DNA sequence: TTGTACGCGTTATCAT
DNA sequence: ATGATAACGCGTACAA
């Protein structure tokens, strides 16, 4: 089998405990025995067994990262951010895709707490605030969500502020008939509210006919719904979107109706996924620092772990508007 | 602390072993005691400690998935494929980004074998065939690579065949001056060879001036190099690419030089990443079933684990050409 | 069908 | 500064 501490101890003529001390740099040890142990370790090629350490110490140096879908272009960067700080701190990360299913989410929490992970990160959870709260009391958890679970460590994207700014941008370009293509998600209408805020800030009345809410956001669905929207209300000159994927669908719908963005329809997205700058016209959008977001939640989780679960905080990430082509600002078009 | 088998055993008035038997569905147990134990488990909310089980049994029900970069659009789907079969078989997966650094790769292998993972999946490894071979003898490993490590379980993408077919496609559309934008990767010129194969199959002589090899593939780099290429050899009418990201850069370069794809320059990619059908013109490319690929490597790893490392196989995934817009086939343009 | 006792590799509590 | 020994929670011979 693998070489253990006992083997090292025998080879170095010391006790197991001494080996343990050397491996973990703890306690005072004479330099000579220290070197002797180190030599034995090197010669035998000893590697500590983290599982055994986990059983004895209760710490596994592993965390779980639970996300809805790694194929959603929002998440890869975030995952990378989480992993970077995790790795730097000696943690490994279990990746768990819930497929946007709350039950799978719960299942994963169960399974991984059984594997004694030191902490769990929940991103874009489909659980409601109460469930999240409950999970947070039972486990060491950091959450990325727009909900407001009580007594938890959470970081949020200020979606309401963000969409107010994007909508205002459109209004300031002269648009008055501004539509919205969003996500219908019970218990979270942050971004929709931001859209309304933006309209109100410019004295534009809200019009339900200008709004389409999708059960889930895909480019195809956004395209279909937007075709419908533009048929029902062709007077719309601009559309704000829940995110970039929706914005892409909106632009495709416009193109299919012979309306060119941004001249015939201004479009703004949200998130600034990699695609946003690769499509034509390039998407004006709200940049969400996804990598940093990942770092933030992992940092948060570290605090929760250090405080043995007794840590609360609600942080917000900063947004930055990226004006590209799809909104028409670059051409300063007068809009009727 | 958490509730253990002992607690359950006491509550149910049985021995620990009996509880163990119930939990693992092994051995004959009278239905009455079985129910008694099950009740106790439910009442106490007992969850087996996988770490302890791992120490005792040597199996942790965890595997490591090592990839170069989750932000590379090729990988999210693959990761999902791996996770789907892993999860179905009761395994959790550690995600490890090596940042394309062979040293980090080796480090991760070390760390995770220390965590006693039952197996390791290596994708797009930056290690050479010999190193891979060495890793495979020391650990339970399944590899996705175009290299040919000895005595290992590997699945490959037939890149040479694939690029031959893409290049042939261009030749069959009438192109004779066909360029190639590829990746320079010591020890693997599969796709470049396929490009040459395609030319040869149509009696077209190879011309080094038509080839650009990038040290790493990014859209920006591909754009720059392609501008250079098209300046040096403006007579080129078509370009085959190592992958879709490169193809994107090629199309951008063409556009920036006033050459419209596909009319003024036919372009074909490889991989069929999600972007391929979202950009305009849509990319003609070789579809690589990434989700299935993930399932294949994980299946392979399961075999390796079951065989205790004594398992070799070299599987190939099937490719499918997707003709979209960027190659010009749809318009049947005569090319001079 | 069920139970006893030991081992897995490490940490942690005492001593010395 | 170093060592003996008991946990940690579960699997597994071997018994009964």
XYZ file of C-alpha atoms (C1' of nucleotides) in Angstrom:
704
model
C 0.000 0.000 0.000
C 0.949 3.629 0.280
C 3.604 4.726 2.708
C 2.235 6.054 5.976
C 3.417 8.134 8.869
C 4.308 4.971 10.711
C 6.752 3.995 7.985
C 8.334 7.410 8.106
C 8.510 7.276 11.885
C 10.276 3.923 11.855
C 12.726 4.959 9.193
C 13.567 8.157 11.088
C 13.581 6.497 14.491
C 11.041 8.878 15.954
C 7.449 8.618 17.086
C 4.496 9.075 14.788
C 3.590 12.240 16.590
C 6.936 13.754 15.746
C 6.386 13.057 12.089
C 2.996 14.662 12.372
C 4.585 17.717 13.924
C 7.054 18.036 11.106
C 4.430 17.582 8.427
C 2.205 20.227 9.946
C 4.957 22.622 11.057
C 3.614 22.686 14.546
C 5.347 22.592 17.874
C 9.033 22.977 18.611
C 11.268 20.385 17.105
C 15.026 20.166 17.137
C 16.493 20.927 13.774
C 18.311 17.603 13.624
C 15.288 15.364 14.064
C 13.373 17.669 11.804
C 15.865 17.066 9.030
C 15.946 13.368 9.754
C 12.181 13.164 9.368
C 12.230 15.301 6.245
C 14.818 12.992 4.721
C 12.789 9.924 5.538
C 9.740 11.533 3.976
C 11.634 12.297 0.822
C 13.242 8.887 0.551
C 10.006 7.027 1.099
C 8.000 9.425 -1.030
C 5.519 9.912 1.744
C 2.292 11.830 1.019
C -0.137 12.585 3.801
C -3.483 10.877 3.500
C -5.988 13.700 3.547
C -8.898 11.379 4.142
C -7.403 10.083 7.356
C -6.561 13.609 8.359
C -10.137 14.571 7.612
C -11.500 11.862 9.822
C -9.236 12.795 12.688
C -9.446 16.550 12.398
C -12.865 17.088 10.933
C -11.466 19.218 8.136
C -11.289 17.884 4.597
C -9.862 20.902 2.780
C -12.670 20.540 0.289
C -15.605 22.746 -0.537
C -18.639 22.314 -2.757
C -19.603 24.766 -5.453
C -23.229 24.392 -6.437
C -24.388 26.140 -9.590
C -27.393 25.803 -11.871
C -25.550 25.131 -15.137
C -21.907 25.307 -16.078
C -22.994 25.682 -19.711
C -24.591 29.015 -18.876
C -21.878 31.389 -20.097
C -22.142 33.350 -16.884
C -20.599 30.636 -14.755
C -17.259 29.463 -16.107
C -15.493 32.658 -15.087
C -17.142 32.589 -11.709
C -16.059 29.014 -11.169
C -12.539 30.014 -12.044
C -12.635 32.812 -9.488
C -13.837 30.469 -6.786
C -11.225 27.884 -7.629
C -8.379 30.362 -7.729
C -8.784 31.486 -4.129
C -9.789 28.015 -2.988
C -6.655 26.526 -4.447
C -4.492 29.254 -3.024
C -5.857 28.412 0.429
C -5.349 24.696 -0.014
C -8.944 23.813 -0.769
C -10.222 21.653 -3.593
C -13.650 22.228 -5.049
C -16.415 19.822 -5.920
C -18.416 21.113 -8.855
C -22.140 20.424 -8.752
C -24.608 21.238 -11.515
C -28.181 21.271 -10.300
C -29.729 21.633 -13.706
C -31.752 24.451 -12.149
C -33.638 21.895 -10.111
C -34.131 22.825 -6.436
C -34.453 19.178 -5.496
C -31.100 18.311 -7.045
C -29.693 21.238 -5.164
C -30.923 19.838 -1.876
C -29.662 16.402 -2.836
C -26.199 17.742 -3.547
C -26.092 19.575 -0.254
C -26.907 16.303 1.428
C -24.375 14.252 -0.445
C -21.561 16.703 -0.015
C -22.126 17.400 3.612
C -21.915 13.631 3.934
C -18.531 13.942 2.326
C -17.683 16.358 5.096
C -16.880 19.336 2.925
C -15.721 22.264 4.996
C -18.152 24.595 3.281
C -20.665 25.026 0.508
C -21.116 27.798 -2.028
C -24.567 28.258 -3.474
C -24.840 30.259 -6.695
C -28.041 31.248 -8.410
C -29.909 28.967 -6.075
C -33.453 27.994 -6.956
C -34.252 27.722 -3.265
C -36.335 30.434 -1.659
C -35.056 32.732 1.056
C -36.362 30.564 3.886
C -34.834 27.388 2.551
C -31.536 29.164 2.048
C -31.687 30.420 5.581
C -32.316 26.918 6.828
C -29.395 25.536 4.866
C -27.181 28.288 6.237
C -27.940 27.349 9.827
C -27.150 23.704 9.209
C -23.986 24.098 7.137
C -21.124 26.440 6.480
C -22.424 28.322 3.485
C -21.771 31.345 1.317
C -24.460 32.354 -1.128
C -24.584 34.299 -4.356
C -28.176 35.339 -4.762
C -30.501 38.253 -5.259
C -32.741 36.950 -2.483
C -32.352 37.969 1.103
C -31.967 34.949 3.327
C -31.721 35.800 7.012
C -28.568 35.104 8.994
C -26.366 34.157 6.093
C -23.243 35.250 4.291
C -24.368 36.457 0.895
C -23.111 38.503 -1.999
C -25.494 39.997 -4.500
C -25.549 41.547 -7.918
C -27.451 44.831 -7.681
C -29.833 43.895 -10.456
C -32.361 46.584 -9.724
C -29.823 49.387 -9.842
C -28.268 47.812 -12.890
C -31.419 47.633 -14.906
C -32.419 51.122 -13.865
C -29.155 52.391 -15.300
C -29.496 50.444 -18.527
C -33.060 51.611 -19.021
C -32.094 55.170 -18.205
C -29.363 54.945 -20.799
C -31.944 54.100 -23.411
C -34.211 56.919 -22.239
C -31.343 59.369 -22.380
C -30.746 58.388 -25.974
C -34.251 59.633 -26.652
C -36.230 56.425 -26.506
C -39.720 56.567 -24.967
C -41.251 53.276 -26.058
C -38.928 50.926 -24.257
C -39.683 47.242 -23.937
C -38.354 44.665 -21.497
C -37.593 40.994 -22.009
C -37.030 39.377 -18.660
C -37.106 36.282 -16.545
C -40.133 35.258 -14.577
C -38.836 33.961 -11.307
C -41.189 33.901 -8.348
C -39.849 35.915 -5.478
C -37.333 37.865 -7.502
C -38.393 40.692 -9.747
C -35.356 42.851 -8.986
C -34.402 43.543 -12.562
C -37.971 44.114 -13.685
C -38.261 46.659 -10.892
C -35.103 48.315 -12.090
C -36.627 48.615 -15.536
C -39.667 50.324 -14.035
C -37.402 52.551 -11.975
C -35.577 53.630 -15.095
C -38.796 54.470 -16.892
C -40.123 56.402 -13.914
C -36.915 58.355 -13.533
C -37.526 59.759 -16.982
C -41.218 60.309 -16.641
C -42.152 57.428 -18.873
C -45.257 55.517 -17.942
C -45.019 51.753 -17.641
C -46.884 49.730 -20.207
C -47.499 46.035 -19.597
C -47.808 45.442 -23.321
C -44.096 46.226 -23.611
C -43.001 43.515 -21.235
C -42.373 39.830 -21.867
C -41.328 37.487 -19.083
C -39.773 34.140 -19.987
C -39.921 31.057 -17.755
C -36.289 30.427 -18.571
C -33.821 32.344 -20.659
C -32.540 30.900 -23.879
C -31.671 32.687 -27.075
C -34.352 30.797 -28.970
C -37.097 31.527 -26.492
C -36.112 35.178 -26.332
C -36.242 35.378 -30.099
C -39.701 33.872 -30.266
C -41.127 36.032 -27.530
C -39.593 39.142 -28.988
C -41.067 38.488 -32.404
C -44.377 38.281 -30.645
C -43.669 41.447 -28.716
C -42.638 43.401 -31.796
C -45.708 42.257 -33.653
C -47.993 43.332 -30.856
C -46.199 46.628 -30.282
C -44.198 47.614 -33.353
C -43.854 51.148 -32.040
C -41.202 49.984 -29.577
C -37.813 51.523 -30.423
C -35.693 49.997 -27.696
C -35.594 46.924 -25.510
C -33.834 46.368 -22.213
C -33.058 42.763 -21.329
C -32.643 40.597 -18.269
C -29.293 39.413 -19.588
C -27.109 39.118 -22.673
C -28.574 35.824 -23.807
C -31.993 37.437 -23.955
C -30.492 40.431 -25.743
C -29.070 38.130 -28.373
C -32.477 36.628 -28.972
C -33.970 40.094 -29.197
C -31.455 41.121 -31.828
C -32.125 37.964 -33.815
C -35.846 38.632 -33.661
C -35.346 42.182 -34.860
C -33.167 41.004 -37.731
C -35.733 38.425 -38.740
C -38.333 41.203 -38.936
C -36.091 43.341 -41.060
C -35.244 45.700 -38.217
C -31.564 46.351 -37.827
C -29.968 47.001 -34.440
C -29.325 49.610 -33.326
C -30.850 51.805 -36.041
C -34.308 50.249 -35.996
C -34.171 48.849 -32.508
C -31.802 49.662 -29.686
C -30.947 46.732 -27.435
C -29.120 46.491 -24.130
C -28.130 43.377 -22.226
C -26.780 42.510 -18.798
C -23.838 40.429 -17.507
C -21.304 41.052 -20.261
C -20.701 37.429 -21.059
C -17.845 36.725 -23.489
C -20.299 36.530 -26.373
C -21.344 40.120 -25.884
C -18.312 41.551 -27.622
C -18.158 38.822 -30.242
C -21.522 39.264 -31.903
C -22.432 41.952 -34.368
C -23.502 44.522 -33.432
C -21.531 44.255 -30.227
C -23.742 44.316 -27.181
C -24.069 47.327 -24.914
C -24.421 45.759 -21.510
C -23.753 45.933 -17.800
C -20.469 44.346 -16.923
C -20.629 41.940 -14.002
C -17.150 41.045 -12.751
C -17.725 37.325 -12.689
C -14.227 36.227 -11.814
C -14.137 38.676 -8.936
C -17.577 37.548 -7.879
C -16.240 34.028 -7.601
C -13.370 35.282 -5.495
C -15.756 37.212 -3.287
C -18.012 34.262 -2.477
C -15.051 32.031 -1.787
C -13.526 34.675 0.465
C -16.831 34.920 2.200
C -16.973 31.180 2.656
C -13.512 31.235 4.192
C -14.751 33.717 6.755
C -17.753 31.566 7.497
C -15.517 28.553 7.954
C -13.116 30.478 10.162
C -16.022 31.670 12.292
C -17.402 28.150 12.477
C -20.575 29.260 10.798
C -21.092 32.268 12.992
C -20.702 34.939 10.353
C -23.170 37.168 8.547
C -22.573 39.654 5.784
C -24.326 41.038 2.764
C -21.917 42.304 0.137
C -22.635 43.762 -3.266
C -20.514 43.556 -6.345
C -19.902 46.675 -8.421
C -21.323 47.044 -11.887
C -19.926 48.945 -14.830
C -21.835 49.904 -17.946
C -20.166 48.959 -21.208
C -21.373 51.036 -24.133
C -20.797 49.167 -27.352
C -22.867 49.194 -30.509
C -26.277 47.664 -29.906
C -27.710 50.710 -28.123
C -26.880 53.182 -30.848
C -25.106 55.621 -28.552
C -22.000 55.498 -30.689
C -23.815 56.958 -33.685
C -25.856 59.530 -31.768
C -28.960 58.759 -33.709
C -31.896 61.017 -33.069
C -34.865 58.836 -32.253
C -38.437 59.762 -33.047
C -21.354 16.234 16.905
C -23.109 14.538 14.051
C -25.032 11.356 14.628
C -23.049 8.213 13.968
C -23.699 4.548 13.409
C -23.212 3.950 17.087
C -26.070 6.277 17.926
C -28.300 4.520 15.454
C -27.238 1.132 16.794
C -28.085 2.105 20.355
C -31.416 3.584 19.422
C -32.349 0.471 17.443
C -30.879 -1.949 19.978
C -28.642 -3.624 17.470
C -24.939 -3.789 16.829
C -23.044 -1.303 14.727
C -22.434 -3.960 12.141
C -26.116 -4.482 11.659
C -26.580 -0.817 10.992
C -23.739 -0.995 8.527
C -25.433 -3.872 6.780
C -28.675 -1.981 6.458
C -26.979 1.137 5.181
C -25.088 -0.765 2.522
C -27.830 -3.242 1.647
C -25.541 -6.149 2.200
C -26.039 -9.464 3.869
C -29.255 -11.054 5.017
C -31.201 -9.156 7.602
C -34.572 -9.879 9.063
C -37.166 -7.478 7.846
C -38.108 -6.438 11.363
C -34.672 -5.346 12.504
C -34.155 -3.800 9.133
C -37.196 -1.603 9.636
C -36.177 -0.852 13.192
C -32.804 0.372 11.997
C -34.331 2.344 9.159
C -36.648 4.053 11.611
C -33.797 4.925 13.919
C -31.873 6.335 10.991
C -34.787 8.480 9.988
C -35.550 9.695 13.467
C -31.954 10.603 14.204
C -31.377 11.993 10.753
C -28.331 9.837 10.349
C -26.071 10.405 7.325
C -23.138 8.131 6.690
C -19.771 9.801 7.006
C -18.148 9.217 3.647
C -14.753 10.262 4.896
C -14.743 7.566 7.538
C -16.020 5.096 5.021
C -13.266 6.177 2.683
C -10.606 5.582 5.284
C -11.945 2.149 6.091
C -12.714 1.012 2.577
C -10.212 2.921 0.496
C -12.943 4.269 -1.758
C -13.986 7.903 -1.551
C -16.625 8.028 -4.271
C -14.849 11.056 -5.651
C -12.985 11.638 -8.881
C -10.890 14.483 -10.180
C -11.532 16.186 -13.495
C -8.487 18.053 -14.707
C -8.949 20.460 -17.590
C -6.926 23.337 -19.001
C -9.550 26.080 -18.732
C -13.226 25.982 -17.906
C -13.591 29.340 -19.687
C -12.636 27.701 -22.956
C -16.108 27.218 -24.491
C -15.217 23.666 -25.389
C -15.231 22.440 -21.811
C -18.463 23.317 -20.017
C -20.468 20.750 -21.948
C -17.785 18.151 -21.472
C -17.738 18.797 -17.747
C -21.484 18.346 -17.694
C -21.163 15.013 -19.465
C -18.588 13.801 -16.990
C -20.632 14.932 -14.049
C -23.843 13.371 -15.297
C -22.491 9.844 -15.370
C -20.370 10.391 -12.290
C -23.365 11.542 -10.314
C -25.480 8.680 -11.579
C -22.845 6.268 -10.275
C -22.577 7.990 -6.927
C -19.371 9.851 -7.591
C -18.672 13.511 -6.955
C -16.197 15.385 -9.088
C -13.412 17.746 -8.141
C -12.920 20.351 -10.839
C -9.322 21.402 -11.474
C -8.238 24.147 -13.869
C -4.589 23.888 -14.765
C -4.441 27.137 -16.626
C -2.734 25.156 -19.378
C 0.300 24.771 -17.149
C 1.782 21.257 -17.066
C 3.268 21.898 -13.645
C -0.095 22.822 -12.184
C -1.431 19.675 -13.742
C 1.152 17.583 -11.952
C 0.491 19.472 -8.733
C -3.209 18.762 -8.954
C -2.603 15.090 -9.576
C -0.496 15.040 -6.444
C -2.970 16.909 -4.306
C -5.954 14.901 -5.389
C -4.342 11.542 -5.137
C -3.520 12.670 -1.609
C -7.235 13.166 -1.197
C -7.612 9.555 -2.247
C -9.817 10.151 -5.256
C -10.857 6.901 -6.856
C -9.790 8.119 -10.269
C -8.576 11.019 -12.342
C -9.703 12.319 -15.717
C -7.170 14.243 -17.744
C -8.495 16.402 -20.574
C -6.423 18.312 -23.057
C -3.388 17.558 -20.975
C -0.234 19.559 -21.582
C 1.862 16.577 -20.544
C 3.628 14.571 -23.193
C 2.854 10.954 -23.996
C 5.514 9.584 -21.686
C 4.442 11.638 -18.728
C 0.854 10.610 -19.315
C 1.919 7.013 -19.447
C 3.741 7.413 -16.170
C 0.738 9.002 -14.508
C -1.461 6.192 -15.803
C 0.687 3.540 -14.165
C 0.622 5.318 -10.829
C -3.055 6.258 -10.697
C -6.440 5.251 -12.013
C -6.731 7.508 -15.001
C -8.802 8.111 -18.118
C -7.438 10.529 -20.660
C -8.898 12.703 -23.382
C -6.022 13.512 -25.670
C -4.766 13.389 -29.214
C -1.467 11.955 -28.021
C -0.817 8.261 -27.717
C 0.315 7.348 -24.234
C 1.150 3.668 -23.824
C -0.878 1.417 -21.536
C -3.642 3.854 -20.789
C -7.359 4.319 -21.239
C -7.804 7.134 -23.699
C -10.432 8.629 -25.939
C -9.469 10.856 -28.830
C -10.968 13.317 -31.234
C -9.929 12.295 -34.743
C -8.483 15.694 -35.537
C -6.569 14.629 -38.588
C -9.560 13.057 -40.251
C -11.666 15.999 -39.214
C -9.446 18.621 -40.725
C -9.008 16.603 -43.861
C -12.767 16.601 -44.305
C -13.090 20.327 -43.633
C -10.292 21.167 -46.029
C -11.743 18.835 -48.639
C -15.053 20.573 -48.266
C -13.416 23.863 -49.172
C -11.607 22.281 -52.098
C -14.839 20.779 -53.351
C -16.396 24.219 -53.339
C -13.727 25.179 -55.837
C -11.126 26.755 -53.588
C -7.467 26.163 -54.457
C -5.675 28.778 -52.366
C -6.621 27.504 -48.944
C -4.943 28.812 -45.813
C -4.726 27.299 -42.340
C -4.736 28.990 -38.960
C -3.695 26.499 -36.348
C -2.179 25.817 -32.983
C 1.488 25.174 -32.521
C 1.757 22.434 -29.979
C 4.913 20.372 -29.873
C 4.207 16.718 -30.367
C 0.763 17.160 -31.846
C 0.284 18.341 -35.390
C -2.725 16.119 -36.058
C -4.974 18.822 -37.400
C -2.248 20.453 -39.456
C -1.624 17.058 -41.009
C -5.300 16.731 -41.753
C -5.165 20.057 -43.543
C -2.283 18.794 -45.663
C -4.164 15.547 -46.288
C -7.137 17.502 -47.530
C -5.036 19.536 -49.913
C -3.250 16.459 -51.199
C -6.497 14.616 -51.745
C -7.445 17.287 -54.239
C -4.108 17.652 -55.876
C -3.354 20.976 -54.261
C 0.246 21.615 -53.346
C 1.001 22.737 -49.800
C 2.280 26.245 -49.385
C 3.907 27.270 -46.123
C 3.050 30.890 -46.787
C -0.602 29.985 -46.313
C -0.143 28.617 -42.826
C -0.067 30.448 -39.512
C 0.493 28.607 -36.232
C -0.464 30.329 -32.982
C 1.177 29.546 -29.633
C -2.262 29.650 -28.060
C -5.673 30.200 -29.546
C -7.617 33.314 -28.773
C -9.918 35.285 -31.009
C -7.686 38.334 -30.793
C -4.523 36.503 -31.649
C -6.204 34.727 -34.538
C -7.441 38.049 -35.852
C -3.990 39.589 -35.739
C -2.250 36.675 -37.349
C -4.876 36.405 -40.028
C -4.566 40.066 -40.950
C -0.906 39.351 -41.369
C -1.622 36.252 -43.395
C -4.078 38.004 -45.696
C -1.667 40.825 -46.252
C 1.117 38.450 -47.165
C -1.089 36.258 -49.326
C -4.193 38.163 -50.445
C -4.882 35.546 -53.087
C -6.163 33.166 -50.447
C -9.893 32.510 -50.902
C -10.524 30.161 -48.026
C -9.135 29.353 -44.586
C -9.485 26.216 -42.536
C -9.034 26.624 -38.791
C -7.858 24.613 -35.844
C -11.075 25.452 -34.017
C -14.055 27.792 -33.917
C -12.343 30.427 -31.807
C -9.667 30.756 -34.450
C -12.341 30.846 -37.146
C -14.008 33.738 -35.356
C -10.766 35.665 -35.354
C -10.294 34.889 -39.034
C -13.732 36.244 -39.870
C -13.074 39.379 -37.857
C -9.787 39.886 -39.669
C -11.483 39.458 -43.009
C -14.187 41.946 -42.069
C -11.593 44.471 -40.935
C -9.952 44.185 -44.346
C -13.215 44.712 -46.128
C -13.555 41.081 -47.112
C -16.934 39.599 -46.333
C -17.370 35.957 -45.359
C -18.170 33.786 -47.160
C -18.236 35.751 -50.444
C -14.717 37.142 -50.193
C -13.301 34.526 -47.887
C -14.673 31.135 -46.971
C -13.997 30.037 -43.422
C -14.463 26.750 -41.600
C -13.967 25.996 -37.940
C -13.826 22.943 -35.698
C -15.558 21.877 -32.455
C -18.959 23.500 -32.963
C -18.935 25.462 -29.746
C -22.199 27.224 -28.862
C -20.936 30.462 -30.368
C -20.649 28.901 -33.795
C -24.340 29.169 -34.536
C -24.744 32.533 -32.819
C -22.364 34.639 -34.855
C -23.016 36.014 -38.294
C -22.317 34.452 -40.666
C -22.934 31.225 -38.825
C -19.897 29.014 -38.756
C -19.516 25.918 -40.869
C -17.665 23.565 -38.594
C -17.035 20.029 -37.428
C -19.337 19.078 -34.630
C -17.616 17.425 -31.681
C -20.146 15.820 -29.319
C -18.719 17.346 -26.176
C -21.331 16.154 -23.737
C -20.998 12.621 -25.047
C -17.246 12.926 -24.917
C -17.538 13.726 -21.221
C -19.700 10.677 -20.737
C -17.228 8.537 -22.634
C -14.201 9.469 -20.549
C -16.116 9.022 -17.336
C -17.359 5.632 -18.497
C -13.810 4.766 -19.349
C -12.644 5.840 -15.918
C -15.271 3.641 -14.315
C -13.858 0.685 -16.214
C -10.359 1.569 -15.117
C -11.513 1.785 -11.522
C -13.405 -1.490 -11.760
C -10.314 -3.162 -13.214
C -8.149 -1.652 -10.490
C -6.105 0.162 -13.075
C -5.599 -2.822 -15.276
C -7.496 -1.586 -18.289
C -6.415 -0.234 -21.657
C -8.492 1.125 -24.491
C -8.280 3.699 -27.215
C -11.668 4.986 -28.291
C -12.536 7.624 -30.839
C -15.476 9.948 -30.839
C -17.484 10.450 -33.999
C -17.472 13.748 -35.856
C -20.193 15.300 -37.943
C -19.757 18.166 -40.368
C -22.173 21.040 -39.919
C -22.575 23.146 -43.030
C -23.764 26.609 -42.130
C -22.976 29.907 -43.778
C -19.300 30.760 -43.397
C -18.089 28.334 -46.058
C -20.377 29.631 -48.783
C -21.765 26.219 -49.670
C -25.302 27.444 -49.166
C -25.023 29.963 -51.957
C -23.133 27.765 -54.376
C -20.781 30.530 -55.332
C -18.448 29.809 -58.170
C -14.959 30.586 -57.004
C -12.190 31.730 -59.325
C -29.341 -13.487 11.303
C -26.394 -10.861 14.269
C -22.282 -9.348 17.142
C -17.119 -8.578 18.579
C -12.923 -6.680 17.739
C -9.606 -4.781 15.036
C -7.664 -1.736 11.444
C -7.686 2.346 8.160
C -3.872 6.939 8.756
C -4.091 10.880 11.070
C -4.789 14.273 14.913
C -4.995 15.377 19.771
C -4.485 14.707 24.816
C -1.861 13.850 27.946
C 2.511 12.666 29.906
C 7.596 12.641 30.302
C 11.523 18.423 22.693
C 9.334 13.990 22.234
C 6.319 9.800 22.902
C 2.274 6.556 24.116
C -2.311 6.166 23.289
C -6.944 7.223 22.615
C -10.161 8.920 19.499
C -12.379 9.864 14.518
C -16.632 6.694 12.051
C -16.937 2.964 9.379
C -15.797 -1.735 6.995
C -14.522 -6.449 7.580
C -12.833 -10.953 9.316
C -14.179 -14.025 12.185
C -17.358 -15.697 15.574
C -21.552 -17.024 17.583
